[in-house]
Structure formats: structure tokens, C-alpha cells
């Protein structure tokens, strides 16, 4: 690990003061519709944390008395302070790369056709099955380091590049260990239903039975996943197959997520709402009925604009979603196929220029609503008393720079659980 990641302070308190803007994102979570415009900005803001938890937030000149000798003091003058980013949709543990495929797609070959021909996700499955746990873990650690440097303090990660018990459990075990060892919190999702493995080709129902009867119970017994996700898509898993898997997962205590209406409008958004899923993700082709179902059910709509950008597909209708009262989260979808990028700055820039989201909506979508999408909004995602002191300092005085400084990483410091874990000047 580079020096920048090493925590040197052993102080009991963290004291941030004189933040040009302290953006709290406080309030009930997730923020839906018009509430996404509210960021709770405190100018000349300050924050006090004790043993990693926030104990006070307010104006610098109203700071309570505290023994400064016991504080790690961060002067945030000229800086914007935000909650740590929550990247609520990634596939970060995988072996191999698929650079060729990116260029085939630019040449006109569709994403689903590459998969149908045995490439795409199935290529990553081959490489991931061959990788040892140590190899996967080393790759995962490097990726988490790079995410942390962009201000990510909590990340969701999916299995789904094993499609057999052994490799799926290996991916989840890697995430579990990384979660314990790395400053970034990793929320693990079981996604055995990501594609149909070659030995089950043409027998999707039997593969669904295998997931339900053999893999899911092992995942639940080992306690290595919080969520279960399914790639509900034409030619992959149907609505009915997705419903069966997620219903079985919920019965075993896992929470539901769904890759919904990414390439074809199948009714995935409606299914996510019906199942009370924590989030429905992608949604490029979500119907009007699907969007209104999400608004009613309180399911977070997780939008992944870099995937649309890389696949050259039309963007999800985030504006319609927010205007009709839905809670929208933004995430990277970091994976080796459809979106090989963990760039929070590019997500923010695309959200503003292509999705028509305001800077305030983008900030909430990357923090408190991302936290809600991974079932962690009671712990992270906003700067409120009782929550983890997970925060990001920008090099600039306003949250607007996150969008305006297009595609640039302007994070100057990252604080996790009250400790500085990354500093650009190191
Ligand atoms: N769409 C399905 N799953 C991933 C892509 C995985 C891959 O291509 O390796 C996604 O979210 O975009
Ligand atoms: Fe994805
Ligand atoms: Zn995904």
C-alpha cells in the first residue's frame, strides 16, 4: 500500500474546521424526487468526530469546547467537504480483460451478441475461474486503492464471474477479506445469475434450479453476501426466472437488487418494485409504468451513465425519474466489459451533461442515495451525528466543481471512520 493510505494519527477526535462548504446531505434517506435538490450546505462549516463517529456538525464559530491536543485537526479553508462517495454498483473482483471487445462494439457488434457467441461475460468467467484467490484479492486491492483516491469510502461489489459454486464463493470470500483489510467498506452481492455458463447452454431453467438449490444456500450459510442480484435481460434471465431467484434469495435473508431494463424493455423495473428490491439498476429502457412503480415502491433507481456512454446506448431517463418522485443513485458499474472505469468524476460530468441532473442531485445520488441503494444509509452517506465520519475534501470551495471540472479527480483528502486514509499531497 502506498504511504498515502497509511493512517498515522492515533487521536481520539477528528476536527474539521473552516470548510468553505460542508455539504451534509442530511435528511431522510433515500432522497426522492424534489428532496434530491436539498444538500444541507453549511458555510464555514465544522465537524467533530469521536472514535470514528460524527458527534457534532455546524458552523466553525459554534464549535463546542474540545481538548485540541486529542484532535487530529484538518483545516478545510477553501475546500468543499462532502460525505464519502458510495459507489453502489460495481463488479470489482474479476480476472482478465476484454479490450478487444470494446473495439468490436465500436465496429458495430452488439454487447448481447458477443455474449451469445460465448464471449463477453463468459470470457471473464474463464479468466476468473483460473485465477487464485490471492490473485483476485491482489487485483481487488489495487482497484479499491484507485477508487479510494477518487473519494469512494463504500463500494458494492458483485460476484457473477464464476457461475459455479466454487468460483462464486471465491469472489465473495475475496470481497469479505478486502472489506476487513482495506479502508474502503465493501458490500458484497451474490450474482450467480449473471449469465448462463457454457455447460448449461440452452438449459437456463436448470441453471436457475442449480442457483436456487445449491449455490444460494451455500452463500447464505457462509454469510458472505448482503444482496442477491440478477441480470434480467432478453436472452439471459427472464422476468419469471429473475423472480424465482430473488424470491428464494429473500427467503434466505438476502436483499434484492436487479439489473433491469438495460438493453431491452422487459419489465425489470416493475419486477424490482414488486419484490421491494433495494435498487433497480441500469434502467436505460425502463417504461413509464416501470418508472412510476419504482417511485411508489421506494426502490432506488441506480443509474450508470458510463455504461450507456461506453455501449453507446441511450441514457436512462433520470430527469423523468426524479421529476416523478423517484430516488436516483449514480454509480460507476466498474466491470471489465461494458464499463471499464471507476471514474466518479466522469459519472458526475455525464449526469450533468447527458442526464440533465443538477449538481445537488448528483451529490445526493453519489452519497446518501448510493448508501440507501446498498442498505447502509443508517450508517453512511451523510454527515449527521451518529454516522461514520467518512468524508471527502475537494481541492475547490464548492460542490459545483465536481461537475464543472469535467472528468478530473479533484479529491484532496479522504477520511474513513474518522482517519485520514488518502491525501493527494503524499
Ligand atoms: N449487464 C450486465 N453486467 C454488467 C456487465 C458485465 C460484463 O460485461 O462483464 C453490467 O452491469 O453492465
Ligand atoms: Fe452493471
Ligand atoms: Zn452490473
XYZ file of C-alpha atoms in Angstrom, residues 11-385:
375
model
C -6.037 10.769 18.016
C -9.446 10.138 19.578
C -11.124 13.086 17.862
C -11.195 14.392 14.335
C -11.881 18.088 13.960
C -12.653 19.614 10.568
C -12.993 23.375 10.548
C -13.448 26.338 8.241
C -14.840 24.297 5.342
C -15.897 26.738 2.630
C -18.892 24.428 2.169
C -19.748 21.487 4.375
C -22.282 19.507 2.363
C -24.185 17.298 4.809
C -26.788 15.588 2.570
C -28.728 15.245 5.830
C -32.365 14.178 5.976
C -34.498 11.096 5.475
C -32.978 8.523 3.096
C -33.230 7.916 0.263
C -33.939 11.395 -1.030
C -36.667 11.042 -3.650
C -37.797 13.500 -6.304
C -37.708 17.152 -5.211
C -35.861 16.273 -1.993
C -32.825 15.475 -4.159
C -32.336 19.234 -4.560
C -31.572 19.589 -0.848
C -27.939 19.207 0.203
C -27.877 20.885 3.618
C -24.879 23.142 2.946
C -23.175 24.793 5.925
C -20.776 27.611 5.031
C -17.634 27.980 7.185
C -18.606 24.503 8.332
C -17.088 22.316 11.003
C -17.426 18.707 12.091
C -16.292 16.799 15.139
C -15.937 13.027 15.278
C -15.031 10.745 18.145
C -13.755 7.192 17.652
C -14.769 7.327 14.010
C -18.340 8.569 14.511
C -19.694 12.061 13.939
C -20.650 13.751 17.217
C -21.220 17.345 16.067
C -21.811 19.252 12.798
C -22.290 23.005 12.458
C -20.639 26.408 11.918
C -16.982 26.779 12.877
C -17.687 29.656 15.276
C -20.168 27.465 17.168
C -17.801 24.532 17.728
C -18.119 23.033 21.212
C -15.129 23.042 23.593
C -12.768 20.164 22.905
C -9.218 19.387 24.016
C -7.333 20.182 20.808
C -4.402 18.006 21.909
C -6.660 14.998 21.468
C -7.786 16.067 17.989
C -6.497 15.426 14.541
C -7.246 18.872 13.099
C -7.998 19.366 9.411
C -8.213 22.976 8.251
C -10.621 22.850 5.307
C -10.382 26.543 4.353
C -11.019 26.918 0.634
C -12.258 23.323 0.464
C -15.658 21.712 -0.020
C -16.296 18.816 2.377
C -18.720 16.097 1.279
C -19.819 12.711 2.590
C -17.574 9.923 1.204
C -18.894 8.653 -2.114
C -20.809 5.376 -2.170
C -20.261 3.511 -5.446
C -23.346 1.335 -5.227
C -22.878 -0.836 -8.337
C -19.581 -2.451 -9.364
C -18.215 -5.811 -10.456
C -14.759 -5.263 -8.991
C -13.412 -8.789 -8.460
C -12.532 -10.397 -11.789
C -9.680 -11.931 -13.735
C -8.540 -10.919 -17.229
C -9.521 -8.044 -19.502
C -11.609 -7.650 -22.662
C -10.065 -4.754 -24.560
C -10.757 -6.331 -27.981
C -14.452 -6.425 -27.230
C -14.588 -2.669 -26.707
C -13.385 -2.156 -30.265
C -15.663 -4.864 -31.702
C -18.574 -2.949 -30.212
C -17.316 0.285 -31.779
C -17.281 -1.660 -35.036
C -20.983 -2.407 -34.593
C -21.109 -5.804 -32.855
C -23.803 -5.606 -30.118
C -22.956 -6.373 -26.476
C -25.508 -9.206 -26.217
C -24.327 -10.788 -29.474
C -20.750 -11.008 -28.193
C -22.119 -12.815 -25.126
C -24.309 -15.073 -27.263
C -21.168 -16.105 -29.197
C -19.529 -17.233 -25.947
C -17.505 -14.052 -25.345
C -18.357 -11.085 -23.139
C -19.101 -12.045 -19.535
C -18.191 -15.667 -20.370
C -14.632 -14.618 -21.258
C -14.247 -13.039 -17.846
C -15.732 -16.196 -16.317
C -12.926 -18.256 -17.893
C -10.225 -15.955 -16.560
C -11.810 -15.654 -13.125
C -12.192 -19.413 -12.730
C -8.470 -19.773 -13.480
C -7.384 -17.079 -11.031
C -6.405 -17.990 -7.488
C -7.966 -16.297 -4.510
C -4.679 -14.467 -3.864
C -4.540 -13.190 -7.442
C -8.129 -11.968 -7.304
C -7.501 -10.338 -3.959
C -4.386 -8.502 -5.154
C -6.309 -7.152 -8.138
C -9.252 -6.212 -5.932
C -6.975 -4.372 -3.529
C -5.384 -2.304 -6.318
C -8.828 -1.392 -7.599
C -10.035 -0.360 -4.145
C -6.921 1.820 -3.739
C -7.753 3.574 -7.011
C -11.403 4.026 -6.004
C -10.431 5.438 -2.624
C -8.280 8.038 -4.358
C -11.446 9.240 -6.097
C -13.255 9.649 -2.808
C -15.095 6.335 -2.595
C -15.434 5.143 1.002
C -18.072 2.428 0.451
C -18.389 0.234 -2.617
C -20.766 -2.525 -3.608
C -19.167 -5.470 -5.425
C -20.809 -8.359 -7.246
C -19.783 -11.934 -7.849
C -21.029 -13.389 -11.143
C -17.807 -14.257 -12.928
C -17.745 -17.807 -11.584
C -21.180 -19.207 -12.416
C -20.217 -22.253 -10.371
C -20.284 -22.686 -6.594
C -16.565 -22.687 -6.073
C -15.682 -19.543 -8.016
C -18.724 -17.555 -6.916
C -17.817 -18.284 -3.288
C -14.178 -17.404 -4.022
C -15.176 -13.993 -5.373
C -17.354 -13.376 -2.317
C -14.603 -14.528 0.070
C -12.193 -12.093 -1.602
C -14.650 -9.235 -1.034
C -15.169 -10.296 2.568
C -11.406 -10.234 3.244
C -10.904 -6.957 1.403
C -13.727 -5.444 3.422
C -11.907 -6.355 6.634
C -8.443 -5.301 5.481
C -8.962 -2.237 3.281
C -10.199 1.193 4.400
C -12.995 1.113 1.805
C -16.096 -0.771 3.023
C -17.142 -3.465 0.554
C -20.810 -4.505 0.421
C -20.935 -7.955 -1.228
C -23.608 -9.045 -3.689
C -24.115 -12.595 -4.960
C -24.780 -12.521 -8.702
C -24.567 -16.142 -9.801
C -27.349 -15.276 -12.244
C -25.143 -13.014 -14.364
C -25.017 -15.249 -17.451
C -25.694 -18.867 -18.376
C -22.469 -20.901 -18.138
C -21.481 -22.918 -21.245
C -22.342 -26.275 -19.653
C -25.948 -25.084 -19.129
C -26.337 -23.512 -22.598
C -29.973 -23.876 -23.712
C -30.969 -25.071 -20.206
C -31.472 -21.817 -18.348
C -34.234 -23.182 -16.101
C -31.909 -25.937 -14.920
C -29.221 -23.371 -14.184
C -31.777 -21.363 -12.192
C -32.602 -24.527 -10.209
C -28.887 -25.059 -9.570
C -28.509 -21.478 -8.277
C -31.563 -21.820 -6.030
C -30.894 -25.346 -4.755
C -27.111 -25.345 -4.419
C -25.350 -22.022 -4.663
C -27.696 -19.667 -2.815
C -27.929 -21.875 0.289
C -24.108 -22.086 0.466
C -23.790 -18.309 0.071
C -26.382 -17.738 2.808
C -24.803 -20.278 5.126
C -21.355 -18.708 4.808
C -22.834 -15.253 5.373
C -20.707 -13.767 2.590
C -23.333 -11.728 0.733
C -25.757 -8.996 1.755
C -27.526 -8.763 -1.629
C -28.561 -11.008 -4.482
C -28.682 -9.549 -7.996
C -29.833 -10.974 -11.361
C -29.113 -9.911 -14.951
C -32.752 -9.766 -16.050
C -32.432 -9.300 -19.806
C -33.687 -10.691 -23.087
C -31.904 -13.995 -23.732
C -30.337 -14.042 -20.250
C -32.740 -14.398 -17.280
C -36.442 -13.783 -17.893
C -38.765 -11.921 -15.565
C -40.093 -15.209 -14.209
C -36.616 -16.706 -13.699
C -35.421 -13.499 -12.016
C -38.479 -13.504 -9.743
C -37.779 -17.118 -8.705
C -34.137 -16.425 -7.858
C -34.764 -13.222 -5.920
C -37.705 -14.719 -4.034
C -35.507 -17.642 -2.968
C -32.706 -15.243 -2.009
C -35.054 -13.150 0.102
C -36.289 -16.269 1.894
C -32.660 -16.925 2.862
C -32.256 -13.406 4.253
C -30.533 -11.710 1.311
C -31.790 -8.360 -0.002
C -32.712 -7.930 -3.648
C -31.173 -5.897 -6.465
C -31.836 -6.222 -10.167
C -30.044 -5.415 -13.437
C -33.247 -4.140 -15.008
C -34.238 -2.959 -18.487
C -30.646 -2.330 -19.564
C -30.822 -3.228 -23.244
C -34.429 -4.314 -23.824
C -37.565 -3.072 -22.028
C -38.596 -6.319 -20.294
C -40.401 -5.048 -17.203
C -37.429 -5.327 -14.854
C -38.241 -2.046 -13.117
C -41.758 -3.308 -12.384
C -40.350 -6.585 -11.046
C -37.875 -4.774 -8.777
C -40.733 -2.686 -7.385
C -42.955 -5.761 -6.942
C -40.223 -7.547 -4.968
C -39.428 -4.463 -2.857
C -35.851 -4.584 -4.156
C -33.429 -2.164 -2.568
C -32.408 -0.960 -6.043
C -33.144 -1.430 -9.729
C -30.071 -0.731 -11.807
C -29.299 0.455 -15.372
C -32.919 1.203 -16.475
C -31.909 2.589 -19.885
C -35.112 1.152 -21.352
C -37.395 1.394 -18.316
C -41.011 2.077 -19.321
C -43.193 4.854 -17.909
C -45.049 2.242 -15.858
C -41.738 0.871 -14.582
C -40.542 4.311 -13.545
C -43.739 5.096 -11.698
C -43.642 1.681 -9.978
C -40.153 2.473 -8.653
C -41.369 5.808 -7.299
C -44.223 4.127 -5.459
C -42.223 1.225 -4.034
C -39.311 3.335 -2.760
C -36.841 1.223 -4.744
C -33.738 3.285 -5.584
C -33.163 3.730 -9.321
C -29.420 3.288 -9.785
C -28.266 4.970 -12.965
C -24.926 4.039 -14.551
C -24.222 6.690 -17.198
C -20.696 5.499 -18.030
C -22.147 2.175 -19.213
C -24.507 3.914 -21.624
C -21.529 6.026 -22.740
C -19.274 3.002 -23.333
C -22.015 0.933 -25.004
C -23.220 3.966 -26.972
C -26.773 3.271 -25.820
C -29.346 5.980 -24.993
C -29.062 7.256 -21.418
C -31.564 6.344 -18.715
C -34.348 8.890 -18.165
C -33.058 10.201 -14.852
C -34.846 13.530 -15.239
C -38.236 11.830 -15.689
C -37.493 9.609 -12.711
C -36.617 12.478 -10.378
C -39.473 14.656 -11.634
C -41.922 11.839 -10.937
C -40.696 11.352 -7.370
C -38.174 8.515 -7.658
C -34.935 8.312 -5.666
C -31.970 8.168 -8.049
C -28.465 6.948 -7.206
C -25.462 7.217 -9.519
C -22.752 4.549 -9.694
C -19.882 3.522 -11.938
C -20.721 -0.112 -12.891
C -16.946 -0.750 -12.937
C -16.505 -4.067 -14.799
C -14.179 -5.466 -17.499
C -16.819 -5.472 -20.249
C -19.476 -2.812 -20.570
C -17.696 -0.153 -18.479
C -14.052 -0.474 -17.541
C -13.917 2.689 -15.449
C -14.352 3.588 -11.798
C -14.312 7.311 -12.536
C -16.665 9.133 -10.185
C -15.730 12.435 -11.922
C -16.856 11.084 -15.303
C -20.115 9.813 -13.781
C -20.738 13.293 -12.368
C -19.955 15.019 -15.660
C -22.204 12.701 -17.686
C -25.006 13.019 -15.148
C -24.954 16.788 -15.602
C -24.474 16.980 -19.359
C -26.377 13.883 -20.540
C -28.932 13.130 -17.818
C -29.867 16.727 -17.019
C -29.281 16.306 -13.297
C -28.393 19.325 -11.176
C -25.209 19.479 -9.113
C -27.219 18.982 -5.910
C -29.000 15.919 -7.324
C -25.662 14.486 -8.403
C -24.125 14.943 -4.957
C -27.093 13.249 -3.263
C -27.088 10.466 -5.867
C -23.410 9.717 -5.190
C -23.715 9.796 -1.388
C -26.921 9.323 0.581
C -28.888 7.643 -2.222
C -25.948 5.357 -3.029
C -25.869 4.444 0.655
C -29.612 3.675 0.549
C -29.084 1.533 -2.553
C -26.724 -0.692 -0.549
C -28.882 -0.688 2.590
C -26.322 1.384 4.513
C -27.974 4.804 4.797
C -28.334 4.401 8.566
C -24.530 4.283 8.817
C -23.005 6.256 5.925
C -23.887 8.627 3.070
C -24.448 11.861 5.004
C -22.672 13.996 7.580
C -25.005 13.609 10.543
C -24.484 12.896 14.216
